[in-house]
Amino acid sequence: MTKLWKKDEPIIKSLLETDVYKILMLNYIFRNYTNLQATFSFINRTDVDLLQYVDIDQLQEELAHVSTLVFTADEIAHLKGWAMFQSGFAKNLAELKLSVPEVSKSADGRLQIEASGLWSHSTLWEIATLAIVTELYGRGKAKAEGLSETQLYNSGMDILLEKVAFLKENPQLHGSQFGLRRRFSGPWEQQMTEVLLAETNFLSGVSNVRLARELKVEAQGTNAHELPMAAYAYARAKSNFDARNSVYEVLADWQALYGQTALIMLPDAYGTDVFLEKIPDSYAYDWRGFRQDSGDAIEFGEKIITFYQRYGIDPLEKLVIFSDGLNLKRMQQLQSHFAGRINVAFGVGTNLSNDFGLIKPLSLVMKLTKVNGLETVKLSDNIAKATGDPKEIEIAKRIFGYDTTFREEVVY
Amino acid sequence: MTKLWKKDEPIIKSLLETDVYKILMLNYIFRNYTNLQATFSFINRTDVDLLQYVDIDQLQEELAHVSTLVFTADEIAHLKGWAMFQSGFAKNLAELKLSVPEVSKSADGRLQIEASGLWSHSTLWEIATLAIVTELYGRGKAKAEGLSETQLYNSGMDILLEKVAFLKENPQLHGSQFGLRRRFSGPWEQQMTEVLLAETNFLSGVSNVRLARELKVEAQGTNAHELPMAAYAYARAKSNFDARNSVYEVLADWQALYGQTALIMLPDAYGTDVFLEKIPDSYAYDWRGFRQDSGDAIEFGEKIITFYQRYGIDPLEKLVIFSDGLNLKRMQQLQSHFAGRINVAFGVGTNLSNDFGLIKPLSLVMKLTKVNGLETVKLSDNIAKATGDPKEIEIAKRIFGYDTTFREEVVY
């Protein structure tokens, strides 16, 4: 039996223990937002008192270890092998030095973690922090519940093998493993991925750069909300007009870096409907497709099909990636709904990397909350997922002409 | 005899008692930097203890009066008559409501005045504050020195009449009266302008919008350093690359508003040499010319001639406006130096509006010091005129490749 935990080792042992899209975004940030100050804040969306299970000293020790890591020459050479980056990126990576986030306890006793500084630094804390907190929580919770490593492992493996059986019956399903940030543990993420690779044809790739490298599978990722959120916050401090345009400028800058590769739009930060309404025509032709991360998935896919048809583009040349709280059944449903109409792909996270039955995974996130000292705001296609100051949310709605009313409480 | 002071009336009685370029810039700011937060700070470049002569309560009363002013329907209709503004500008003007700047005494006893808030608000305080402080200083200084209004008036008029004689002998000289901000007093600015208009052909126009309207002369103005300074500070918080380009984007935005009118570039905010080096070609063709506001004037004019020749443009189709601490002799010298080579025009301020012999005018300025909470920085062609945090000055030098070494202490 593989161990669930390696308690004598740090949880994060390499800066490549991060999602592919963080590396792509890091390159983008170094180039376009070199001096931007950004804060990422840890947010526990549940009522669970984390400090009951997570030892704050141990947490700080794990974070401190991450801050000692650098991108090694070997790792940089590996990233160069992707042939996606200009030469300056290697130099920026080599010089990157993280400082430890601030860990504290709020007045009402909740765990607080804030990473501040240059955006190119603070962005790297999101994945590391979430993976560390989640793993420490799992250990603490298991102890509190009197669950042994073997019990947990067996339960997790049973559930995984049910999925393997399901995937064998549904060989048309393919997806990318996006589960790093909320994985039950590092060893488990690896074990689970190895099983899926050995037993099924499901995995098209893995988001964890280190793991993809080690298992020799494709490292896959797109881009995240932090891009339009930072661009919007920065531009909003100039004019509402610039703020409105910022979400497209982000993509133009992205395309300028990555040419025709890695061109997946994430349209929902300030509402997909209004995003599609004002989009410059060329984006419809140049970009490979869209990622869905909030709101109703079927409705989203239908919108995208209509969108491409409006341009006379065959949707079967394009792609929708679903990544919002998926499980295998949901994937199967989406796949069959869109079969023969538009290409679909899936990014599956928690449901693969933290599904043990005995311990419920928590909805933990670490979000971009401040840009140059100003609070960020996001709307998303599910207004329950909107973040930021209520007044600024209303302003953003006006700026974008947002009138989506979909609301669904967020589980994870 | 005209009175020098009308002590029973407020010094600033209309928001049109401002420079033309503030109105042009205000329209620009409303459109392009609607939400930018900007601070203007009063700076006394001399060792004179202003509070010895200026009653702080009276100062606050004068500023408070300005904050009660609005652009009246009649004034807005007048500005519309310039046929330079989009319809939205009138609405923005009508809604504008200023809040009073903060007046305080520094630890070492110096007068401090800060106007903060939206840039479109704080920018209007520059001219009003300077005119008020300068006029109150003149009154206080006269009292302290035991100088009567008549003595001063006679001295000022003698000096003015000498200028009239000089200008009659030099009818080729033409200039714009830019003296509002450092005028000895409101009534004197008007009296002096009327004399020049009646006795000479010198004045091509006047910067004071209210005065130009009243005397039916052309209201003249260009644009100021606050534009590239704000754009640079805002863009610098994103990346050095954007900061480098910001000085050109400001001009593109300006041109988008004003088409082929009012196109005078002020190139020295971060060094004229490097500004000219990277300028987009179209600017050389589209814009009418340049304004010189720091560094060596002759050298500047020669640079501009060379610049136009490089593009195969006849410099006699273009214009240089000199506006850096001019007097009539200096104007004559510059005029004859550039005669037949490039068109020259002059903006004369303090030397016309505050030249009494008995009381020396002070070098008082009110500058854009903060943008979205970040300190601004300016280099100029005279490094003694550089402003901002020394570290940020060094960074700006690197960003622009600035290597100008000209240094001349600033008198006014």
PDB file of C-alpha atoms in Angstrom, chain B residues 15 80 102 116 138 159 253 274 277 349 359:
ATOM      1  CA  LEU B  15     -14.525  78.654 -12.209  1.00  0.00           C
ATOM      2  CA  LYS B  80     -19.582  75.124 -25.912  1.00  0.00           C
ATOM      3  CA  GLU B 102      -6.633  70.720   3.259  1.00  0.00           C
ATOM      4  CA  SER B 116      -7.150  65.312  -3.148  1.00  0.00           C
ATOM      5  CA  GLY B 138       1.251  90.470  -1.983  1.00  0.00           C
ATOM      6  CA  ILE B 159       7.682  98.910 -15.379  1.00  0.00           C
ATOM      7  CA  ASP B 253      -5.804  60.152 -26.546  1.00  0.00           C
ATOM      8  CA  VAL B 274      14.457  60.332 -25.351  1.00  0.00           C
ATOM      9  CA  GLU B 277      13.896  59.295 -30.107  1.00  0.00           C
ATOM     10  CA  GLY B 349       3.599  84.605 -17.143  1.00  0.00           C
ATOM     11  CA  ILE B 359       8.006  93.120  -4.098  1.00  0.00           C
TER      12      ILE B 359
END
